[in-house]
Amino acid sequence: MTNILNFFANPAANEASPKDAQQTAGEVFLVGAGPGDPELITVKAMRLLQQADAIVYDRLANPALLEYAGDNCDLIYVGKKKDQHSLPQDQICELLAILARCGKNVVRLKGGDPFIFGRGGEEVEHLNKQGINCHIVPGITAAIGCGASTQIPLTHRDHAHAVTFITGHRQNGKMHINWDLALQKDSTVVFYMGLSNLLEITTQLIARGCPASKPFAVVAQGTAQEQQVLVGTVGDIAARLEKHPLPSPALLIMGDVVRANGYAQKLAD
Ligand code: SAH
């Protein structure tokens, strides 16, 4: 495994790494790893992992996927370790650019889909500005994966005619939720990154007119063998979660679809 700090400790050496000025620049592939179950990856993603010179991966990409890497592939972890900061986003962008300029074919492996709350947009923008070829390989995003593995259909002719993905994350101490979107009728709302703000999210929803009886599910480690699901309502899910804490990553699913089938109903009993 490569120590990423070396890339930043000596930038001059990085620039000198191409064997000669004629060396062809490499390309970067932003690849979706899927939500957890390592079999939920595309055939194209698997092939790119096998052919990569370097794989830059983060915490949500299942490490089992790294077994597809060839013997000489550099495996570079840029995710957050417990109690430590992750590599800042601008340095990740620069790392991808440096590797490509050194002639490497780089896979940037991201959990779920690179363009759904995955900062893929920022990485593409940076690479495009530098004239580096960049390709996107979509992955199954957590909402789609968790819907399938819990048998909660995100749309349903009888219950939901739209589905909205919202981030429940705080930025600079504030939540930036468009509550009108979250309160749309006949639709399913999926909150990413909302587990630690669940109480505030549900309190705000009720304060803004959401019925407390609206079905609500929390899906932790969705699609993985360790998956856990908690089902309740907007009014009681925070208390249920306090009794049965769930680990991250977790997704919040709100809408009548949560009770659209027997499986979710059974879990709630
Ligand atoms: N790009 C990713 C999302 C990254 S944001 C994707 O498309 O899925 C990280 C958030 O995604 C987590 O906080 C959590 O809300 C959700 N998430 C990712 N993997 C998950 C999983 N296996 N189960 C439940 N939620 C998951």
PDB file of C-alpha atoms and ligand atoms in Angstrom:
ATOM      1  CA  MET A   1       0.000   0.000   0.000  1.00  0.00           C
ATOM      2  CA  THR A   2       1.334   3.425  -0.905  1.00  0.00           C
ATOM      3  CA  ASN A   3       1.781   6.092   1.739  1.00  0.00           C
ATOM      4  CA  ILE A   4      -0.146   9.058   0.376  1.00  0.00           C
ATOM      5  CA  LEU A   5       1.866  11.472   2.475  1.00  0.00           C
ATOM      6  CA  ASN A   6       4.857  10.820   0.199  1.00  0.00           C
ATOM      7  CA  PHE A   7       2.948  12.383  -2.662  1.00  0.00           C
ATOM      8  CA  PHE A   8       2.611  15.630  -0.775  1.00  0.00           C
ATOM      9  CA  ALA A   9       5.915  15.632   1.131  1.00  0.00           C
ATOM     10  CA  ASN A  10       7.930  15.984  -2.052  1.00  0.00           C
ATOM     11  CA  PRO A  11       5.939  17.522  -4.902  1.00  0.00           C
ATOM     12  CA  ALA A  12       9.037  18.049  -7.041  1.00  0.00           C
ATOM     13  CA  ALA A  13       9.716  14.313  -7.057  1.00  0.00           C
ATOM     14  CA  ASN A  14       6.135  13.652  -8.110  1.00  0.00           C
ATOM     15  CA  GLU A  15       6.416  15.943 -11.085  1.00  0.00           C
ATOM     16  CA  ALA A  16       9.697  14.275 -12.056  1.00  0.00           C
ATOM     17  CA  SER A  17       8.222  10.784 -11.872  1.00  0.00           C
ATOM     18  CA  PRO A  18       7.227  10.407 -15.542  1.00  0.00           C
ATOM     19  CA  LYS A  19      10.131   8.632 -17.194  1.00  0.00           C
ATOM     20  CA  ASP A  20      10.361  11.242 -19.910  1.00  0.00           C
ATOM     21  CA  ALA A  21       8.457  14.227 -21.086  1.00  0.00           C
ATOM     22  CA  GLN A  22       6.867  12.152 -23.870  1.00  0.00           C
ATOM     23  CA  GLN A  23       5.216   9.763 -21.459  1.00  0.00           C
ATOM     24  CA  THR A  24       1.494   9.501 -22.132  1.00  0.00           C
ATOM     25  CA  ALA A  25      -0.654  10.841 -19.368  1.00  0.00           C
ATOM     26  CA  GLY A  26      -2.851   8.322 -17.648  1.00  0.00           C
ATOM     27  CA  GLU A  27      -6.609   8.568 -17.218  1.00  0.00           C
ATOM     28  CA  VAL A  28      -8.828   8.670 -14.192  1.00  0.00           C
ATOM     29  CA  PHE A  29     -11.972   6.561 -13.817  1.00  0.00           C
ATOM     30  CA  LEU A  30     -14.396   7.599 -11.088  1.00  0.00           C
ATOM     31  CA  VAL A  31     -15.932   4.243 -10.300  1.00  0.00           C
ATOM     32  CA  GLY A  32     -18.999   3.463  -8.207  1.00  0.00           C
ATOM     33  CA  ALA A  33     -18.334   0.585  -5.825  1.00  0.00           C
ATOM     34  CA  GLY A  34     -22.003   0.053  -4.978  1.00  0.00           C
ATOM     35  CA  PRO A  35     -23.512   0.250  -1.510  1.00  0.00           C
ATOM     36  CA  GLY A  36     -21.868  -2.548   0.486  1.00  0.00           C
ATOM     37  CA  ASP A  37     -22.426  -6.009  -0.989  1.00  0.00           C
ATOM     38  CA  PRO A  38     -19.291  -6.398  -3.139  1.00  0.00           C
ATOM     39  CA  GLU A  39     -21.262  -8.325  -5.766  1.00  0.00           C
ATOM     40  CA  LEU A  40     -23.269  -5.192  -6.528  1.00  0.00           C
ATOM     41  CA  ILE A  41     -20.550  -3.761  -8.739  1.00  0.00           C
ATOM     42  CA  THR A  42     -20.721  -3.441 -12.502  1.00  0.00           C
ATOM     43  CA  VAL A  43     -18.760  -5.674 -14.870  1.00  0.00           C
ATOM     44  CA  LYS A  44     -17.082  -2.541 -16.229  1.00  0.00           C
ATOM     45  CA  ALA A  45     -15.978  -1.470 -12.743  1.00  0.00           C
ATOM     46  CA  MET A  46     -14.543  -4.924 -12.086  1.00  0.00           C
ATOM     47  CA  ARG A  47     -12.526  -4.841 -15.322  1.00  0.00           C
ATOM     48  CA  LEU A  48     -11.167  -1.363 -14.540  1.00  0.00           C
ATOM     49  CA  LEU A  49     -10.091  -2.500 -11.059  1.00  0.00           C
ATOM     50  CA  GLN A  50      -8.211  -5.406 -12.640  1.00  0.00           C
ATOM     51  CA  GLN A  51      -6.447  -3.088 -15.105  1.00  0.00           C
ATOM     52  CA  ALA A  52      -5.680  -0.162 -12.777  1.00  0.00           C
ATOM     53  CA  ASP A  53      -2.144   1.020 -11.958  1.00  0.00           C
ATOM     54  CA  ALA A  54      -3.486   2.780  -8.874  1.00  0.00           C
ATOM     55  CA  ILE A  55      -6.718   2.560  -6.906  1.00  0.00           C
ATOM     56  CA  VAL A  56      -7.613   5.511  -4.682  1.00  0.00           C
ATOM     57  CA  TYR A  57     -10.413   4.394  -2.390  1.00  0.00           C
ATOM     58  CA  ASP A  58     -12.393   5.688   0.525  1.00  0.00           C
ATOM     59  CA  ARG A  59     -14.097   4.317   3.619  1.00  0.00           C
ATOM     60  CA  LEU A  60     -17.402   3.324   2.070  1.00  0.00           C
ATOM     61  CA  ALA A  61     -15.943   1.239  -0.752  1.00  0.00           C
ATOM     62  CA  ASN A  62     -15.971  -2.405   0.334  1.00  0.00           C
ATOM     63  CA  PRO A  63     -12.290  -3.438   0.761  1.00  0.00           C
ATOM     64  CA  ALA A  64     -13.157  -6.886  -0.663  1.00  0.00           C
ATOM     65  CA  LEU A  65     -13.218  -5.183  -4.081  1.00  0.00           C
ATOM     66  CA  LEU A  66      -9.490  -4.458  -3.797  1.00  0.00           C
ATOM     67  CA  GLU A  67      -8.877  -8.148  -4.361  1.00  0.00           C
ATOM     68  CA  TYR A  68      -9.512  -7.526  -8.062  1.00  0.00           C
ATOM     69  CA  ALA A  69      -6.392  -5.312  -8.169  1.00  0.00           C
ATOM     70  CA  GLY A  70      -3.308  -6.634  -9.965  1.00  0.00           C
ATOM     71  CA  ASP A  71      -0.069  -7.372  -8.064  1.00  0.00           C
ATOM     72  CA  ASN A  72       1.604  -4.113  -9.096  1.00  0.00           C
ATOM     73  CA  CYS A  73      -1.331  -1.842  -8.445  1.00  0.00           C
ATOM     74  CA  ASP A  74      -0.874   0.891  -5.832  1.00  0.00           C
ATOM     75  CA  LEU A  75      -3.693   0.853  -3.275  1.00  0.00           C
ATOM     76  CA  ILE A  76      -4.144   4.283  -1.749  1.00  0.00           C
ATOM     77  CA  TYR A  77      -6.608   4.842   1.102  1.00  0.00           C
ATOM     78  CA  VAL A  78      -7.941   8.395   1.444  1.00  0.00           C
ATOM     79  CA  GLY A  79     -10.884   7.780   3.772  1.00  0.00           C
ATOM     80  CA  LYS A  80     -11.433   8.837   7.317  1.00  0.00           C
ATOM     81  CA  LYS A  81      -9.906   6.688  10.038  1.00  0.00           C
ATOM     82  CA  LYS A  82     -11.441   6.652  13.497  1.00  0.00           C
ATOM     83  CA  ASP A  83     -10.708   9.969  15.261  1.00  0.00           C
ATOM     84  CA  GLN A  84      -8.685  11.229  12.322  1.00  0.00           C
ATOM     85  CA  HIS A  85      -9.469  13.613   9.518  1.00  0.00           C
ATOM     86  CA  SER A  86      -9.752  12.314   6.003  1.00  0.00           C
ATOM     87  CA  LEU A  87      -7.447  13.701   3.349  1.00  0.00           C
ATOM     88  CA  PRO A  88      -8.908  17.084   2.412  1.00  0.00           C
ATOM     89  CA  GLN A  89     -10.873  17.039  -0.835  1.00  0.00           C
ATOM     90  CA  ASP A  90      -8.517  19.391  -2.684  1.00  0.00           C
ATOM     91  CA  GLN A  91      -5.599  17.091  -1.880  1.00  0.00           C
ATOM     92  CA  ILE A  92      -7.523  14.058  -3.131  1.00  0.00           C
ATOM     93  CA  CYS A  93      -8.181  15.916  -6.397  1.00  0.00           C
ATOM     94  CA  GLU A  94      -4.519  16.810  -6.669  1.00  0.00           C
ATOM     95  CA  LEU A  95      -3.426  13.261  -5.856  1.00  0.00           C
ATOM     96  CA  LEU A  96      -5.556  11.950  -8.759  1.00  0.00           C
ATOM     97  CA  ALA A  97      -4.016  14.530 -11.086  1.00  0.00           C
ATOM     98  CA  ILE A  98      -0.452  13.688  -9.994  1.00  0.00           C
ATOM     99  CA  LEU A  99      -0.987   9.963 -10.505  1.00  0.00           C
ATOM    100  CA  ALA A 100      -2.462  10.524 -13.972  1.00  0.00           C
ATOM    101  CA  ARG A 101       0.387  12.852 -14.941  1.00  0.00           C
ATOM    102  CA  CYS A 102       2.784  10.081 -13.911  1.00  0.00           C
ATOM    103  CA  GLY A 103       1.195   7.947 -16.622  1.00  0.00           C
ATOM    104  CA  LYS A 104      -0.921   5.801 -14.333  1.00  0.00           C
ATOM    105  CA  ASN A 105      -4.413   4.584 -15.067  1.00  0.00           C
ATOM    106  CA  VAL A 106      -6.213   5.492 -11.910  1.00  0.00           C
ATOM    107  CA  VAL A 107      -9.432   4.109 -10.459  1.00  0.00           C
ATOM    108  CA  ARG A 108     -11.014   6.437  -7.927  1.00  0.00           C
ATOM    109  CA  LEU A 109     -13.264   3.968  -6.111  1.00  0.00           C
ATOM    110  CA  LYS A 110     -16.205   5.499  -4.288  1.00  0.00           C
ATOM    111  CA  GLY A 111     -19.023   3.980  -2.264  1.00  0.00           C
ATOM    112  CA  GLY A 112     -22.355   3.812  -4.083  1.00  0.00           C
ATOM    113  CA  ASP A 113     -22.434   6.107  -7.093  1.00  0.00           C
ATOM    114  CA  PRO A 114     -19.717   8.746  -7.612  1.00  0.00           C
ATOM    115  CA  PHE A 115     -22.243  11.479  -8.447  1.00  0.00           C
ATOM    116  CA  ILE A 116     -24.693  10.948  -5.587  1.00  0.00           C
ATOM    117  CA  PHE A 117     -23.345  12.833  -2.556  1.00  0.00           C
ATOM    118  CA  GLY A 118     -19.940  11.493  -3.541  1.00  0.00           C
ATOM    119  CA  ARG A 119     -18.028  14.646  -4.469  1.00  0.00           C
ATOM    120  CA  GLY A 120     -17.448  13.136  -7.890  1.00  0.00           C
ATOM    121  CA  GLY A 121     -18.454  16.443  -9.460  1.00  0.00           C
ATOM    122  CA  GLU A 122     -15.606  18.272  -7.729  1.00  0.00           C
ATOM    123  CA  GLU A 123     -13.057  15.678  -8.815  1.00  0.00           C
ATOM    124  CA  VAL A 124     -14.158  15.742 -12.461  1.00  0.00           C
ATOM    125  CA  GLU A 125     -14.053  19.525 -12.488  1.00  0.00           C
ATOM    126  CA  HIS A 126     -10.495  19.560 -11.130  1.00  0.00           C
ATOM    127  CA  LEU A 127      -9.275  16.921 -13.584  1.00  0.00           C
ATOM    128  CA  ASN A 128     -10.974  18.557 -16.573  1.00  0.00           C
ATOM    129  CA  LYS A 129      -9.333  21.879 -15.709  1.00  0.00           C
ATOM    130  CA  GLN A 130      -5.964  20.139 -15.781  1.00  0.00           C
ATOM    131  CA  GLY A 131      -6.699  18.519 -19.143  1.00  0.00           C
ATOM    132  CA  ILE A 132      -6.699  15.003 -17.691  1.00  0.00           C
ATOM    133  CA  ASN A 133      -9.020  12.455 -19.271  1.00  0.00           C
ATOM    134  CA  CYS A 134     -11.674  11.419 -16.842  1.00  0.00           C
ATOM    135  CA  HIS A 135     -14.515   8.873 -17.123  1.00  0.00           C
ATOM    136  CA  ILE A 136     -17.419   8.073 -14.839  1.00  0.00           C
ATOM    137  CA  VAL A 137     -18.601   4.539 -14.145  1.00  0.00           C
ATOM    138  CA  PRO A 138     -21.908   4.642 -12.281  1.00  0.00           C
ATOM    139  CA  GLY A 139     -22.606   2.501  -9.253  1.00  0.00           C
ATOM    140  CA  ILE A 140     -25.691   1.450  -7.334  1.00  0.00           C
ATOM    141  CA  THR A 141     -26.369   4.244  -4.897  1.00  0.00           C
ATOM    142  CA  ALA A 142     -27.225   3.444  -1.273  1.00  0.00           C
ATOM    143  CA  ALA A 143     -30.909   4.363  -1.702  1.00  0.00           C
ATOM    144  CA  ILE A 144     -31.378   1.917  -4.562  1.00  0.00           C
ATOM    145  CA  GLY A 145     -29.366  -0.793  -2.794  1.00  0.00           C
ATOM    146  CA  CYS A 146     -31.179  -0.377   0.543  1.00  0.00           C
ATOM    147  CA  GLY A 147     -34.580  -0.269  -1.156  1.00  0.00           C
ATOM    148  CA  ALA A 148     -33.820  -3.614  -2.783  1.00  0.00           C
ATOM    149  CA  SER A 149     -32.322  -5.322   0.265  1.00  0.00           C
ATOM    150  CA  THR A 150     -35.195  -4.292   2.576  1.00  0.00           C
ATOM    151  CA  GLN A 151     -37.898  -4.835  -0.035  1.00  0.00           C
ATOM    152  CA  ILE A 152     -39.024  -1.243   0.385  1.00  0.00           C
ATOM    153  CA  PRO A 153     -39.905  -0.092  -3.147  1.00  0.00           C
ATOM    154  CA  LEU A 154     -38.896   3.559  -3.471  1.00  0.00           C
ATOM    155  CA  THR A 155     -41.727   4.183  -5.927  1.00  0.00           C
ATOM    156  CA  HIS A 156     -45.033   2.364  -6.019  1.00  0.00           C
ATOM    157  CA  ARG A 157     -48.148   3.017  -8.070  1.00  0.00           C
ATOM    158  CA  ASP A 158     -50.294   3.119  -4.926  1.00  0.00           C
ATOM    159  CA  HIS A 159     -47.968   5.041  -2.602  1.00  0.00           C
ATOM    160  CA  ALA A 160     -45.228   7.123  -4.187  1.00  0.00           C
ATOM    161  CA  HIS A 161     -44.984   8.833  -7.558  1.00  0.00           C
ATOM    162  CA  ALA A 162     -41.644  10.469  -6.881  1.00  0.00           C
ATOM    163  CA  VAL A 163     -38.533   9.886  -4.850  1.00  0.00           C
ATOM    164  CA  THR A 164     -36.212  12.556  -3.478  1.00  0.00           C
ATOM    165  CA  PHE A 165     -32.643  12.121  -2.243  1.00  0.00           C
ATOM    166  CA  ILE A 166     -31.696  14.709   0.384  1.00  0.00           C
ATOM    167  CA  THR A 167     -28.567  15.150   2.461  1.00  0.00           C
ATOM    168  CA  GLY A 168     -29.262  15.283   6.193  1.00  0.00           C
ATOM    169  CA  HIS A 169     -25.676  16.298   6.882  1.00  0.00           C
ATOM    170  CA  ARG A 170     -24.770  19.466   8.743  1.00  0.00           C
ATOM    171  CA  GLN A 171     -22.453  22.000   7.171  1.00  0.00           C
ATOM    172  CA  ASN A 172     -20.918  24.628   9.455  1.00  0.00           C
ATOM    173  CA  GLY A 173     -23.308  23.503  12.173  1.00  0.00           C
ATOM    174  CA  LYS A 174     -26.439  24.002  10.027  1.00  0.00           C
ATOM    175  CA  MET A 175     -28.718  21.633   8.170  1.00  0.00           C
ATOM    176  CA  HIS A 176     -29.556  22.742   4.645  1.00  0.00           C
ATOM    177  CA  ILE A 177     -32.722  20.755   4.056  1.00  0.00           C
ATOM    178  CA  ASN A 178     -35.320  22.004   1.627  1.00  0.00           C
ATOM    179  CA  TRP A 179     -38.317  21.166   3.829  1.00  0.00           C
ATOM    180  CA  ASP A 180     -40.834  21.779   1.034  1.00  0.00           C
ATOM    181  CA  LEU A 181     -39.174  18.998  -0.930  1.00  0.00           C
ATOM    182  CA  ALA A 182     -39.129  16.727   2.112  1.00  0.00           C
ATOM    183  CA  LEU A 183     -42.861  17.315   2.722  1.00  0.00           C
ATOM    184  CA  GLN A 184     -44.102  16.568  -0.808  1.00  0.00           C
ATOM    185  CA  LYS A 185     -47.212  14.371  -0.898  1.00  0.00           C
ATOM    186  CA  ASP A 186     -47.211  10.928  -2.537  1.00  0.00           C
ATOM    187  CA  SER A 187     -43.460  10.740  -2.566  1.00  0.00           C
ATOM    188  CA  THR A 188     -40.652   8.891  -0.865  1.00  0.00           C
ATOM    189  CA  VAL A 189     -37.853  10.849   0.778  1.00  0.00           C
ATOM    190  CA  VAL A 190     -34.432   9.331   1.358  1.00  0.00           C
ATOM    191  CA  PHE A 191     -32.027  11.141   3.665  1.00  0.00           C
ATOM    192  CA  TYR A 192     -28.348  10.362   3.223  1.00  0.00           C
ATOM    193  CA  MET A 193     -25.945  11.182   6.089  1.00  0.00           C
ATOM    194  CA  GLY A 194     -28.840  11.850   8.451  1.00  0.00           C
ATOM    195  CA  LEU A 195     -28.351   9.280  11.214  1.00  0.00           C
ATOM    196  CA  SER A 196     -26.810  11.607  13.805  1.00  0.00           C
ATOM    197  CA  ASN A 197     -29.413  14.311  13.042  1.00  0.00           C
ATOM    198  CA  LEU A 198     -32.418  12.001  13.056  1.00  0.00           C
ATOM    199  CA  LEU A 199     -34.095  13.589  16.078  1.00  0.00           C
ATOM    200  CA  GLU A 200     -33.742  17.083  14.655  1.00  0.00           C
ATOM    201  CA  ILE A 201     -34.929  15.997  11.200  1.00  0.00           C
ATOM    202  CA  THR A 202     -38.060  14.275  12.518  1.00  0.00           C
ATOM    203  CA  THR A 203     -38.830  17.115  14.972  1.00  0.00           C
ATOM    204  CA  GLN A 204     -38.591  19.667  12.166  1.00  0.00           C
ATOM    205  CA  LEU A 205     -40.735  17.552   9.849  1.00  0.00           C
ATOM    206  CA  ILE A 206     -43.532  17.334  12.407  1.00  0.00           C
ATOM    207  CA  ALA A 207     -43.246  21.042  13.235  1.00  0.00           C
ATOM    208  CA  ARG A 208     -43.761  21.767   9.531  1.00  0.00           C
ATOM    209  CA  GLY A 209     -46.893  19.668   9.204  1.00  0.00           C
ATOM    210  CA  CYS A 210     -45.717  16.133   8.473  1.00  0.00           C
ATOM    211  CA  PRO A 211     -48.106  13.587  10.047  1.00  0.00           C
ATOM    212  CA  ALA A 212     -46.366  11.873  12.991  1.00  0.00           C
ATOM    213  CA  SER A 213     -47.784   8.584  11.667  1.00  0.00           C
ATOM    214  CA  LYS A 214     -45.793   8.778   8.390  1.00  0.00           C
ATOM    215  CA  PRO A 215     -43.831   5.502   8.068  1.00  0.00           C
ATOM    216  CA  PHE A 216     -40.091   5.806   8.521  1.00  0.00           C
ATOM    217  CA  ALA A 217     -37.205   3.316   8.267  1.00  0.00           C
ATOM    218  CA  VAL A 218     -33.540   3.424   9.189  1.00  0.00           C
ATOM    219  CA  VAL A 219     -31.335   1.034   7.214  1.00  0.00           C
ATOM    220  CA  ALA A 220     -27.829   0.535   8.538  1.00  0.00           C
ATOM    221  CA  GLN A 221     -25.040  -1.151   6.561  1.00  0.00           C
ATOM    222  CA  GLY A 222     -27.564  -1.791   3.819  1.00  0.00           C
ATOM    223  CA  THR A 223     -27.006  -4.719   1.434  1.00  0.00           C
ATOM    224  CA  ALA A 224     -24.109  -6.027   3.578  1.00  0.00           C
ATOM    225  CA  GLN A 225     -24.438  -9.190   5.652  1.00  0.00           C
ATOM    226  CA  GLU A 226     -24.535  -6.984   8.758  1.00  0.00           C
ATOM    227  CA  GLN A 227     -27.554  -5.005   7.510  1.00  0.00           C
ATOM    228  CA  GLN A 228     -29.980  -3.887  10.229  1.00  0.00           C
ATOM    229  CA  VAL A 229     -33.358  -2.227   9.751  1.00  0.00           C
ATOM    230  CA  LEU A 230     -35.488  -0.274  12.179  1.00  0.00           C
ATOM    231  CA  VAL A 231     -39.041   0.586  11.154  1.00  0.00           C
ATOM    232  CA  GLY A 232     -41.391   3.037  12.840  1.00  0.00           C
ATOM    233  CA  THR A 233     -42.969   6.398  12.170  1.00  0.00           C
ATOM    234  CA  VAL A 234     -41.724   9.962  11.964  1.00  0.00           C
ATOM    235  CA  GLY A 235     -43.141  10.403  15.477  1.00  0.00           C
ATOM    236  CA  ASP A 236     -41.453   7.449  17.155  1.00  0.00           C
ATOM    237  CA  ILE A 237     -38.381   6.501  15.119  1.00  0.00           C
ATOM    238  CA  ALA A 238     -35.976   8.644  17.176  1.00  0.00           C
ATOM    239  CA  ALA A 239     -37.089   6.935  20.410  1.00  0.00           C
ATOM    240  CA  ARG A 240     -36.810   3.532  18.721  1.00  0.00           C
ATOM    241  CA  LEU A 241     -33.307   4.376  17.590  1.00  0.00           C
ATOM    242  CA  GLU A 242     -32.324   5.439  21.085  1.00  0.00           C
ATOM    243  CA  LYS A 243     -33.404   2.001  22.334  1.00  0.00           C
ATOM    244  CA  HIS A 244     -31.734   0.158  19.449  1.00  0.00           C
ATOM    245  CA  PRO A 245     -28.793   2.272  18.272  1.00  0.00           C
ATOM    246  CA  LEU A 246     -27.619   1.471  14.759  1.00  0.00           C
ATOM    247  CA  PRO A 247     -24.164   1.921  13.286  1.00  0.00           C
ATOM    248  CA  SER A 248     -23.310   4.017  10.267  1.00  0.00           C
ATOM    249  CA  PRO A 249     -23.493   4.138   7.353  1.00  0.00           C
ATOM    250  CA  ALA A 250     -27.237   4.417   7.600  1.00  0.00           C
ATOM    251  CA  LEU A 251     -29.963   5.737   5.383  1.00  0.00           C
ATOM    252  CA  LEU A 252     -33.322   7.175   6.432  1.00  0.00           C
ATOM    253  CA  ILE A 253     -36.336   6.307   4.270  1.00  0.00           C
ATOM    254  CA  MET A 254     -39.606   8.152   4.812  1.00  0.00           C
ATOM    255  CA  GLY A 255     -42.899   7.458   3.070  1.00  0.00           C
ATOM    256  CA  ASP A 256     -45.849   5.133   2.775  1.00  0.00           C
ATOM    257  CA  VAL A 257     -43.701   2.710   0.750  1.00  0.00           C
ATOM    258  CA  VAL A 258     -42.030   1.687   4.021  1.00  0.00           C
ATOM    259  CA  ARG A 259     -45.213  -0.201   4.844  1.00  0.00           C
ATOM    260  CA  ALA A 260     -45.954  -1.272   1.287  1.00  0.00           C
ATOM    261  CA  ASN A 261     -44.980  -4.883   1.885  1.00  0.00           C
ATOM    262  CA  GLY A 262     -45.101  -7.538   4.547  1.00  0.00           C
ATOM    263  CA  TYR A 263     -41.367  -7.618   5.213  1.00  0.00           C
ATOM    264  CA  ALA A 264     -41.074  -4.048   6.497  1.00  0.00           C
ATOM    265  CA  GLN A 265     -44.328  -4.508   8.434  1.00  0.00           C
ATOM    266  CA  LYS A 266     -42.962  -7.622  10.148  1.00  0.00           C
ATOM    267  CA  LEU A 267     -39.806  -5.757  11.171  1.00  0.00           C
ATOM    268  CA  ALA A 268     -41.876  -3.058  12.845  1.00  0.00           C
ATOM    269  CA  ASP A 269     -43.814  -5.494  15.046  1.00  0.00           C
TER     270      ASP A 269
HETATM  271  N1  SAH B   1     -22.029   8.048  -3.018  1.00  0.00           N
HETATM  272  C1  SAH B   1     -22.703   7.292  -2.004  1.00  0.00           C
HETATM  273  C2  SAH B   1     -23.185   8.162  -0.869  1.00  0.00           C
HETATM  274  C3  SAH B   1     -22.077   8.786  -0.073  1.00  0.00           C
HETATM  275  S1  SAH B   1     -22.688   9.789   1.235  1.00  0.00           S
HETATM  276  C4  SAH B   1     -23.867   6.534  -2.646  1.00  0.00           C
HETATM  277  O1  SAH B   1     -24.195   6.791  -3.812  1.00  0.00           O
HETATM  278  O2  SAH B   1     -24.454   5.703  -1.978  1.00  0.00           O
HETATM  279  C5  SAH B   1     -22.580   8.656   2.576  1.00  0.00           C
HETATM  280  C6  SAH B   1     -23.959   8.258   3.055  1.00  0.00           C
HETATM  281  O3  SAH B   1     -24.521   7.294   2.187  1.00  0.00           O
HETATM  282  C7  SAH B   1     -23.970   7.604   4.425  1.00  0.00           C
HETATM  283  O4  SAH B   1     -23.930   8.550   5.462  1.00  0.00           O
HETATM  284  C8  SAH B   1     -25.283   6.876   4.380  1.00  0.00           C
HETATM  285  O5  SAH B   1     -26.368   7.752   4.594  1.00  0.00           O
HETATM  286  C9  SAH B   1     -25.348   6.423   2.929  1.00  0.00           C
HETATM  287  N2  SAH B   1     -24.854   5.041   2.758  1.00  0.00           N
HETATM  288  C10 SAH B   1     -23.795   4.653   2.053  1.00  0.00           C
HETATM  289  N3  SAH B   1     -23.681   3.302   2.079  1.00  0.00           N
HETATM  290  C11 SAH B   1     -24.713   2.854   2.820  1.00  0.00           C
HETATM  291  C12 SAH B   1     -25.146   1.575   3.213  1.00  0.00           C
HETATM  292  N4  SAH B   1     -24.502   0.452   2.851  1.00  0.00           N
HETATM  293  N5  SAH B   1     -26.258   1.465   3.998  1.00  0.00           N
HETATM  294  C13 SAH B   1     -26.924   2.566   4.360  1.00  0.00           C
HETATM  295  N6  SAH B   1     -26.569   3.816   4.013  1.00  0.00           N
HETATM  296  C14 SAH B   1     -25.470   3.960   3.252  1.00  0.00           C
END
